[in-house]
Amino acid sequence: MIRRTSGNFAKNYEAKKYSRPRSEADQTAKTADPSAEFRILRLADLDGLVEAAEYKVVTKKKKQWFWTVNEKVVVDNYKDFLRSKTSLVAALNDRAFLMFSDLQGVLEQKGIRITNSLTEEARQKFATRDEHPILINYYTAQKLIGQFKDLVITDDDLMKADRDKLHQLQDDLFEKQRAEIKTFEQAVNEIDKGTILLVRIMD
């Protein structure tokens, strides 16, 4: 007999508790876990984006009874900034490419390189939240659009890049990967002279 206080009981109970089927009313839809999302923002808001990206811990004075104490407070306005100042134009929700760098690798095989216009100072601020995005400006976008016009991605191209042989597990993988490249192309087409594309990499 396993006593309720034993480690085995606790472990078995937890396993059963989380494996019980839940009613449809209790089940919540799983949120998409994209490899990347593409957001358009105005150039005028770029400095604000970089400032909001920095994850800050500041010290504030707080009254506590008869004393004033120092309290560390996290300042994080990034998600609010993304909601209010950027427009989500697309996301790679299927993870046909497991990571956005895999998509980049296929494009680089075809001679297409994505220039990141993020400054070193901005990189450091994004790094405080362990985020390493790509910013694509209008001039880079125009170059990419010209290259996309002649782009043909064959099964052989994708086979060469598929080091883990994932296509053997998913028959339509290459079609989905081509669709993700097309999604990226369409996001790049959204950029005009007054805007910039933020590629948030979720790897």
Coordinates of C-alpha atoms in Angstrom, one line a residue:
M1 CA 0.0 0.0 0.0
I2 CA 1.3 3.5 -0.9
R3 CA 0.8 6.0 1.9
R4 CA -0.5 9.4 1.0
T5 CA 2.6 11.0 2.5
S6 CA 5.0 9.0 0.4
G7 CA 6.8 10.5 -2.6
N8 CA 5.4 7.8 -4.9
F9 CA 1.8 8.7 -4.0
A10 CA 2.4 12.4 -4.7
K11 CA 4.1 11.6 -8.0
N12 CA 1.3 9.2 -9.1
Y13 CA -1.4 11.6 -8.1
E14 CA 0.2 14.5 -10.1
A15 CA 0.5 12.3 -13.1
K16 CA -3.1 11.2 -13.0
K17 CA -4.4 14.7 -12.2
Y18 CA -2.8 16.2 -15.4
S19 CA -3.7 13.2 -17.6
R20 CA -7.4 13.2 -16.8
P21 CA -9.5 14.2 -19.9
R22 CA -11.1 17.6 -19.5
S23 CA -14.5 18.6 -20.7
E24 CA -14.7 20.8 -23.8
A25 CA -15.8 23.7 -21.6
D26 CA -12.6 23.4 -19.6
Q27 CA -10.2 23.1 -22.6
T28 CA -8.6 26.2 -23.8
A29 CA -7.4 26.6 -27.4
K30 CA -3.6 26.4 -27.6
T31 CA -2.0 29.6 -28.7
A32 CA 0.2 29.5 -31.8
D33 CA 3.9 29.1 -31.3
P34 CA 5.4 30.8 -34.3
S35 CA 9.0 30.7 -35.3
A36 CA 8.8 34.4 -36.3
E37 CA 6.3 37.2 -36.5
F38 CA 6.4 40.2 -38.7
R39 CA 5.3 43.6 -37.4
I40 CA 5.2 47.0 -39.3
L41 CA 5.9 50.2 -37.4
R42 CA 6.5 53.8 -38.4
L43 CA 10.0 55.0 -38.7
A44 CA 9.1 57.8 -36.3
D45 CA 8.4 55.1 -33.6
L46 CA 11.7 53.2 -34.0
D47 CA 13.5 55.0 -31.1
G48 CA 10.5 54.3 -28.9
L49 CA 10.6 50.6 -29.9
V50 CA 14.3 50.3 -28.9
E51 CA 13.7 52.1 -25.6
A52 CA 10.7 49.9 -24.8
A53 CA 12.7 46.8 -25.6
E54 CA 15.1 47.4 -22.8
Y55 CA 14.2 45.3 -19.7
K56 CA 14.9 47.6 -16.8
V57 CA 15.0 47.1 -13.0
V58 CA 14.9 50.5 -11.2
T59 CA 15.0 51.4 -7.6
K60 CA 12.1 53.4 -6.2
K61 CA 11.6 54.8 -2.7
K62 CA 8.5 53.5 -0.9
K63 CA 7.0 54.5 2.4
Q64 CA 6.7 51.6 4.9
W65 CA 5.3 52.6 8.2
F66 CA 7.6 55.3 9.6
W67 CA 10.5 54.5 7.2
T68 CA 11.3 55.0 3.6
V69 CA 12.7 51.9 2.0
N70 CA 14.2 51.2 -1.4
E71 CA 12.2 48.8 -3.6
K72 CA 13.4 47.3 -6.9
V73 CA 10.7 47.6 -9.6
V74 CA 10.7 46.1 -13.1
V75 CA 9.9 48.5 -15.9
D76 CA 8.7 46.6 -18.9
N77 CA 6.5 48.4 -21.5
Y78 CA 7.5 46.3 -24.5
K79 CA 4.3 44.3 -25.0
D80 CA 2.2 47.5 -24.6
F81 CA 4.3 49.2 -27.2
L82 CA 4.0 46.3 -29.6
R83 CA 0.2 46.4 -29.1
S84 CA -0.2 50.1 -29.6
K85 CA 2.5 51.1 -32.1
T86 CA 3.0 48.1 -34.4
S87 CA 0.7 46.1 -36.7
L88 CA 1.1 42.3 -36.9
V89 CA 1.0 41.6 -40.6
A90 CA 1.9 37.9 -40.6
A91 CA 3.5 35.1 -38.5
L92 CA 5.0 31.7 -39.3
N93 CA 2.7 29.6 -37.1
D94 CA 3.3 26.2 -38.7
R95 CA 7.0 26.0 -38.0
A96 CA 7.6 24.4 -41.3
F97 CA 11.0 25.8 -40.8
L98 CA 11.7 25.0 -37.1
M99 CA 13.7 28.2 -36.8
F100 CA 13.7 31.4 -38.8
S101 CA 17.4 30.9 -39.3
D102 CA 16.6 27.8 -41.3
L103 CA 14.5 29.9 -43.7
Q104 CA 17.3 32.4 -43.9
G105 CA 19.7 29.6 -44.7
V106 CA 17.6 28.5 -47.7
L107 CA 17.5 32.1 -49.0
E108 CA 21.2 32.4 -48.6
Q109 CA 21.7 29.3 -50.7
K110 CA 19.9 31.2 -53.4
G111 CA 22.1 34.3 -52.9
I112 CA 19.6 36.3 -50.9
R113 CA 20.9 37.8 -47.7
I114 CA 18.7 39.7 -45.3
T115 CA 20.5 42.9 -44.1
N116 CA 19.6 43.7 -40.4
S117 CA 19.5 47.5 -39.9
L118 CA 19.5 47.1 -36.1
T119 CA 22.3 49.1 -34.5
E120 CA 24.7 47.6 -32.0
E121 CA 23.2 49.8 -29.2
A122 CA 19.7 48.6 -30.1
R123 CA 20.9 44.9 -30.2
Q124 CA 22.2 45.3 -26.6
K125 CA 18.8 46.7 -25.4
F126 CA 16.9 43.8 -27.0
A127 CA 19.4 41.3 -25.6
T128 CA 18.3 42.3 -22.0
R129 CA 15.1 40.4 -22.8
D130 CA 16.9 37.7 -24.7
E131 CA 15.4 38.8 -28.0
H132 CA 17.4 39.1 -31.2
P133 CA 15.1 40.6 -33.9
I134 CA 15.8 41.7 -37.5
L135 CA 14.8 45.2 -38.7
I136 CA 14.3 45.5 -42.4
N137 CA 14.1 49.1 -43.8
Y138 CA 12.7 50.3 -47.1
Y139 CA 15.9 50.1 -49.1
T140 CA 16.7 46.6 -48.0
A141 CA 13.0 45.7 -48.8
Q142 CA 13.3 47.0 -52.3
K143 CA 16.4 44.9 -52.9
L144 CA 14.7 41.8 -51.5
I145 CA 11.6 42.4 -53.6
G146 CA 13.8 42.5 -56.7
Q147 CA 15.4 39.2 -55.7
F148 CA 12.2 37.5 -54.9
K149 CA 10.8 38.1 -58.4
D150 CA 13.3 35.6 -59.8
L151 CA 13.3 33.2 -56.9
V152 CA 12.5 29.6 -57.5
I153 CA 12.8 27.1 -54.6
T154 CA 13.0 23.5 -55.7
D155 CA 12.5 20.3 -53.7
D156 CA 16.3 19.8 -54.1
D157 CA 17.0 23.2 -52.5
L158 CA 14.9 22.3 -49.5
M159 CA 16.2 18.7 -49.4
K160 CA 19.7 20.1 -49.2
A161 CA 18.8 22.3 -46.2
D162 CA 16.8 19.6 -44.4
R163 CA 19.7 18.2 -42.4
D164 CA 17.4 16.5 -39.9
K165 CA 15.4 14.7 -42.7
L166 CA 12.1 16.1 -41.4
H167 CA 10.5 15.7 -44.9
Q168 CA 10.5 12.0 -44.2
L169 CA 8.0 12.6 -41.4
Q170 CA 5.8 15.1 -43.2
D171 CA 4.8 14.6 -46.8
D172 CA 3.9 18.2 -47.5
L173 CA 6.8 19.8 -45.6
F174 CA 8.4 21.4 -48.6
E175 CA 5.1 22.9 -49.8
K176 CA 4.6 24.4 -46.3
Q177 CA 8.2 25.7 -46.3
R178 CA 7.6 27.4 -49.7
A179 CA 4.5 28.9 -48.2
E180 CA 6.4 30.4 -45.3
I181 CA 9.0 31.9 -47.7
K182 CA 6.0 33.5 -49.5
T183 CA 4.6 34.8 -46.2
F184 CA 7.9 36.5 -45.5
E185 CA 8.0 37.9 -49.0
Q186 CA 4.5 39.4 -48.6
A187 CA 5.5 40.9 -45.2
V188 CA 8.5 42.6 -46.9
N189 CA 6.1 44.0 -49.5
E190 CA 4.3 45.9 -46.8
I191 CA 7.2 48.2 -46.1
D192 CA 7.1 51.7 -47.5
K193 CA 9.4 54.7 -47.1
G194 CA 7.8 55.7 -43.8
T195 CA 7.8 52.3 -42.2
I196 CA 10.1 49.5 -41.1
L197 CA 9.5 45.7 -40.6
L198 CA 10.3 44.2 -37.3
V199 CA 11.0 40.4 -37.5
R200 CA 10.6 39.0 -34.0
I201 CA 12.4 35.7 -33.9
M202 CA 10.8 33.3 -31.5
D203 CA 13.3 30.4 -31.7

